[in-house]
Amino acid sequence: MDHVERSLEGQVAQAVDAWLRWLPRWEPATHRGRVAVCRRCLGSPVLSAAGLGTDVPHGVAHGLSTRIKTIVDHAVAEYTSRNLPMLQGELDQQTERNRARSYRPTEGLDPEFEGMPLDPEPQPGAPFLFTLGGMADEAAAVVPPLPPLSDEAKAALRQEVGLADEYANMIGREVCTILLGHRLRIQAGVSEFVEPQVTALLDELTRSLDSPFDATE
Ligand SMILES: [Zn+2]
């Protein structure tokens, strides 16, 4: 674990560096669509370890949670390829299948967009004619199903999935501990580049709410 720990420390520091370099380019969203809840960020232990609370705009938090998730995913992928041959075989087959899919809207995105909900929340009574998620599902549906596994193979695979899961949890906890050490500079970045924009936005909102009364004074 020792060399893994040290390597994680370096990777988390680099991820925070990259996020801090991106932060000055962040701007509040100009349109106010109702967007589906982001499952990656909602209640994320990574974000609470980083000190990014619910008062921080989602786009800001998402850029960091995604960069950290990439680190965890890589660590788990490496562990799997070294120790879990059945699961690795299964993943290789899935990769093969994904390559065969024609429409893959969730791949090759920048960390700020990767994993964002694809479509806005549907309004009751007004369904979308098509959604990006729906198109990706259809593209997945035309790929033929995998050959069935024997019961024995299924049990072995389930055990390996459990091990991968345990490892992912361990790495996740480790990464959160490391992030605690970066809280101050994360907070400094938010204070410098995010808070002024949020304050300006709120001021503008207050002014536009106040203006009807200004006219009567
Ligand atoms: Zn998110």
Tab-separated table of C-alpha atoms and ligand atoms in Angstrom:
chain	number	residue	atom	x	y	z
A	1	MET	CA	0.000	0.000	0.000
A	2	ASP	CA	2.916	2.324	0.732
A	3	HIS	CA	3.881	3.093	-2.858
A	4	VAL	CA	0.199	3.277	-3.833
A	5	GLU	CA	-0.341	5.822	-1.057
A	6	ARG	CA	2.577	7.968	-2.188
A	7	SER	CA	1.477	7.785	-5.798
A	8	LEU	CA	-2.074	8.752	-4.792
A	9	GLU	CA	-0.752	11.772	-2.930
A	10	GLY	CA	1.007	12.963	-6.077
A	11	GLN	CA	-2.007	12.317	-8.276
A	12	VAL	CA	-4.431	14.136	-5.966
A	13	ALA	CA	-2.052	17.118	-5.737
A	14	GLN	CA	-1.865	17.214	-9.550
A	15	ALA	CA	-5.637	16.957	-9.897
A	16	VAL	CA	-6.138	19.871	-7.495
A	17	ASP	CA	-3.457	21.843	-9.397
A	18	ALA	CA	-5.234	21.227	-12.713
A	19	TRP	CA	-8.601	22.179	-11.221
A	20	LEU	CA	-7.127	25.388	-9.760
A	21	ARG	CA	-5.672	26.246	-13.186
A	22	TRP	CA	-9.107	25.781	-14.729
A	23	LEU	CA	-11.020	27.665	-12.011
A	24	PRO	CA	-10.338	31.221	-13.322
A	25	ARG	CA	-12.154	30.222	-16.538
A	26	TRP	CA	-15.312	29.192	-14.679
A	27	GLU	CA	-18.386	31.296	-15.331
A	28	PRO	CA	-21.867	30.937	-13.886
A	29	ALA	CA	-24.319	29.194	-16.225
A	30	THR	CA	-26.241	31.817	-18.182
A	31	HIS	CA	-29.316	29.719	-18.876
A	32	ARG	CA	-31.383	28.374	-16.015
A	33	GLY	CA	-32.731	25.049	-17.215
A	34	ARG	CA	-33.876	22.452	-14.736
A	35	VAL	CA	-31.135	19.860	-14.972
A	36	ALA	CA	-31.255	16.321	-13.573
A	37	VAL	CA	-29.439	15.786	-10.264
A	38	CYS	CA	-25.783	14.785	-10.722
A	39	ARG	CA	-25.279	11.403	-9.113
A	40	ARG	CA	-21.523	11.888	-9.011
A	41	CYS	CA	-21.647	15.072	-6.951
A	42	LEU	CA	-24.769	14.700	-4.814
A	43	GLY	CA	-23.627	13.727	-1.319
A	44	SER	CA	-20.098	13.002	-2.594
A	45	PRO	CA	-17.620	12.239	0.219
A	46	VAL	CA	-14.887	13.567	-2.088
A	47	LEU	CA	-16.531	16.981	-2.208
A	48	SER	CA	-17.066	17.151	1.532
A	49	ALA	CA	-13.430	16.147	2.093
A	50	ALA	CA	-12.436	18.934	-0.301
A	51	GLY	CA	-14.598	21.346	1.693
A	52	LEU	CA	-16.848	22.089	-1.283
A	53	GLY	CA	-20.343	22.372	0.187
A	54	THR	CA	-23.732	22.707	-1.480
A	55	ASP	CA	-23.270	26.501	-1.636
A	56	VAL	CA	-20.577	26.012	-4.302
A	57	PRO	CA	-22.014	26.009	-7.869
A	58	HIS	CA	-22.293	22.516	-9.323
A	59	GLY	CA	-20.005	23.204	-12.304
A	60	VAL	CA	-17.191	24.169	-9.937
A	61	ALA	CA	-17.596	21.073	-7.774
A	62	HIS	CA	-18.089	18.748	-10.738
A	63	GLY	CA	-14.711	19.649	-12.260
A	64	LEU	CA	-12.998	18.482	-9.089
A	65	SER	CA	-15.120	15.420	-8.311
A	66	THR	CA	-14.564	14.142	-11.846
A	67	ARG	CA	-10.800	14.618	-11.705
A	68	ILE	CA	-10.685	12.728	-8.400
A	69	LYS	CA	-12.962	9.982	-9.708
A	70	THR	CA	-10.536	9.475	-12.598
A	71	ILE	CA	-7.743	8.797	-10.074
A	72	VAL	CA	-9.842	6.223	-8.208
A	73	ASP	CA	-10.950	4.596	-11.478
A	74	HIS	CA	-7.342	4.292	-12.635
A	75	ALA	CA	-6.195	2.759	-9.364
A	76	VAL	CA	-9.035	0.225	-9.472
A	77	ALA	CA	-8.334	-0.552	-13.137
A	78	GLU	CA	-4.697	-1.248	-12.326
A	79	TYR	CA	-5.613	-3.449	-9.354
A	80	THR	CA	-8.130	-5.325	-11.498
A	81	SER	CA	-5.711	-5.960	-14.342
A	82	ARG	CA	-3.136	-7.313	-11.894
A	83	ASN	CA	-5.297	-9.355	-9.554
A	84	LEU	CA	-8.753	-10.041	-10.973
A	85	PRO	CA	-8.475	-11.972	-14.269
A	86	MET	CA	-12.169	-12.859	-14.618
A	87	LEU	CA	-13.370	-9.335	-14.058
A	88	GLN	CA	-10.664	-8.047	-16.389
A	89	GLY	CA	-11.856	-10.437	-19.092
A	90	GLU	CA	-15.409	-9.234	-18.629
A	91	LEU	CA	-14.341	-5.581	-18.823
A	92	ASP	CA	-12.316	-6.275	-21.970
A	93	GLN	CA	-15.392	-7.764	-23.606
A	94	GLN	CA	-17.442	-4.736	-22.612
A	95	THR	CA	-14.818	-2.393	-24.044
A	96	GLU	CA	-14.980	-4.382	-27.252
A	97	ARG	CA	-18.764	-3.977	-27.313
A	98	ASN	CA	-18.567	-0.261	-26.564
A	99	ARG	CA	-16.225	0.206	-29.485
A	100	ALA	CA	-18.869	-1.373	-31.678
A	101	ARG	CA	-21.459	1.186	-30.557
A	102	SER	CA	-22.043	3.985	-33.009
A	103	TYR	CA	-23.179	6.779	-30.702
A	104	ARG	CA	-21.221	7.460	-27.514
A	105	PRO	CA	-22.099	10.934	-26.233
A	106	THR	CA	-20.446	10.430	-22.836
A	107	GLU	CA	-16.907	9.751	-24.067
A	108	GLY	CA	-14.005	12.085	-24.777
A	109	LEU	CA	-15.355	15.028	-22.772
A	110	ASP	CA	-13.371	17.491	-20.635
A	111	PRO	CA	-13.482	16.792	-16.872
A	112	GLU	CA	-15.836	19.736	-16.395
A	113	PHE	CA	-18.445	18.072	-18.622
A	114	GLU	CA	-17.647	14.392	-18.216
A	115	GLY	CA	-20.400	12.639	-16.221
A	116	MET	CA	-22.758	15.623	-16.261
A	117	PRO	CA	-26.393	14.563	-16.689
A	118	LEU	CA	-26.963	14.409	-20.452
A	119	ASP	CA	-30.495	15.682	-20.575
A	120	PRO	CA	-32.588	18.095	-18.548
A	121	GLU	CA	-35.174	16.645	-16.152
A	122	PRO	CA	-38.315	15.871	-18.196
A	123	GLN	CA	-41.296	18.038	-17.268
A	124	PRO	CA	-44.457	16.108	-16.408
A	125	GLY	CA	-46.777	16.041	-19.421
A	126	ALA	CA	-44.094	17.369	-21.787
A	127	PRO	CA	-41.755	14.503	-22.721
A	128	PHE	CA	-38.822	15.139	-25.027
A	129	LEU	CA	-39.156	13.695	-28.514
A	130	PHE	CA	-35.685	12.259	-28.189
A	131	THR	CA	-32.935	12.464	-25.597
A	132	LEU	CA	-29.177	11.994	-25.837
A	133	GLY	CA	-29.427	9.260	-23.192
A	134	GLY	CA	-32.132	7.506	-25.221
A	135	MET	CA	-30.040	7.608	-28.379
A	136	ALA	CA	-27.080	6.087	-26.542
A	137	ASP	CA	-29.364	3.334	-25.168
A	138	GLU	CA	-30.569	2.523	-28.669
A	139	ALA	CA	-27.017	2.348	-29.978
A	140	ALA	CA	-26.183	-0.050	-27.103
A	141	ALA	CA	-29.208	-2.213	-27.858
A	142	VAL	CA	-28.044	-3.206	-31.363
A	143	VAL	CA	-24.818	-4.812	-30.048
A	144	PRO	CA	-25.438	-8.585	-29.597
A	145	PRO	CA	-25.581	-9.888	-25.979
A	146	LEU	CA	-22.572	-11.594	-24.376
A	147	PRO	CA	-22.493	-15.418	-24.247
A	148	PRO	CA	-23.959	-16.729	-20.937
A	149	LEU	CA	-21.580	-17.630	-18.055
A	150	SER	CA	-21.660	-20.918	-16.119
A	151	ASP	CA	-22.840	-20.732	-12.490
A	152	GLU	CA	-19.296	-21.354	-11.337
A	153	ALA	CA	-17.914	-18.558	-13.483
A	154	LYS	CA	-20.678	-16.257	-12.271
A	155	ALA	CA	-19.802	-16.938	-8.625
A	156	ALA	CA	-16.106	-16.349	-9.283
A	157	LEU	CA	-16.879	-13.159	-11.142
A	158	ARG	CA	-19.147	-11.954	-8.343
A	159	GLN	CA	-16.331	-12.516	-5.861
A	160	GLU	CA	-13.909	-10.526	-7.992
A	161	VAL	CA	-16.429	-7.705	-8.358
A	162	GLY	CA	-16.687	-7.647	-4.548
A	163	LEU	CA	-12.904	-7.389	-4.236
A	164	ALA	CA	-12.742	-4.588	-6.794
A	165	ASP	CA	-15.486	-2.817	-4.882
A	166	GLU	CA	-13.635	-3.139	-1.585
A	167	TYR	CA	-10.474	-1.844	-3.193
A	168	ALA	CA	-12.363	1.104	-4.702
A	169	ASN	CA	-13.748	1.971	-1.260
A	170	MET	CA	-10.307	1.797	0.281
A	171	ILE	CA	-8.813	4.048	-2.413
A	172	GLY	CA	-11.789	6.389	-2.080
A	173	ARG	CA	-11.201	6.765	1.666
A	174	GLU	CA	-7.483	7.263	1.088
A	175	VAL	CA	-8.103	9.948	-1.517
A	176	CYS	CA	-10.511	11.758	0.844
A	177	THR	CA	-7.890	11.775	3.590
A	178	ILE	CA	-5.359	13.243	1.169
A	179	LEU	CA	-7.854	15.880	-0.003
A	180	LEU	CA	-8.208	17.165	3.553
A	181	GLY	CA	-4.657	18.452	3.195
A	182	HIS	CA	-5.630	20.479	0.120
A	183	ARG	CA	-8.699	22.145	1.649
A	184	LEU	CA	-7.009	25.484	2.254
A	185	ARG	CA	-5.883	26.028	-1.318
A	186	ILE	CA	-9.201	24.742	-2.660
A	187	GLN	CA	-10.988	27.252	-0.415
A	188	ALA	CA	-8.599	30.018	-1.494
A	189	GLY	CA	-9.388	29.279	-5.158
A	190	VAL	CA	-13.138	29.391	-4.510
A	191	SER	CA	-12.812	32.676	-2.585
A	192	GLU	CA	-10.791	34.248	-5.366
A	193	PHE	CA	-12.585	33.075	-8.501
A	194	VAL	CA	-16.039	31.792	-7.600
A	195	GLU	CA	-17.411	33.823	-4.715
A	196	PRO	CA	-17.046	37.253	-6.412
A	197	GLN	CA	-19.026	36.001	-9.429
A	198	VAL	CA	-21.733	34.465	-7.240
A	199	THR	CA	-21.967	37.657	-5.175
A	200	ALA	CA	-22.218	39.775	-8.343
A	201	LEU	CA	-24.979	37.516	-9.630
A	202	LEU	CA	-26.918	37.758	-6.374
A	203	ASP	CA	-26.480	41.563	-6.300
A	204	GLU	CA	-27.824	41.793	-9.818
A	205	LEU	CA	-30.789	39.629	-8.870
A	206	THR	CA	-31.493	41.784	-5.813
A	207	ARG	CA	-31.307	44.950	-7.938
A	208	SER	CA	-33.723	43.580	-10.523
A	209	LEU	CA	-36.137	42.542	-7.753
A	210	ASP	CA	-35.820	45.959	-6.111
A	211	SER	CA	-36.223	48.048	-9.263
A	212	PRO	CA	-40.081	48.058	-9.350
A	213	PHE	CA	-39.992	49.850	-5.976
A	214	ASP	CA	-37.242	52.261	-7.092
A	215	ALA	CA	-39.682	53.785	-9.577
A	216	THR	CA	-42.164	54.715	-6.825
A	217	GLU	CA	-39.630	56.403	-4.605
B	1	ZN	ZN	-21.575	16.671	-10.833
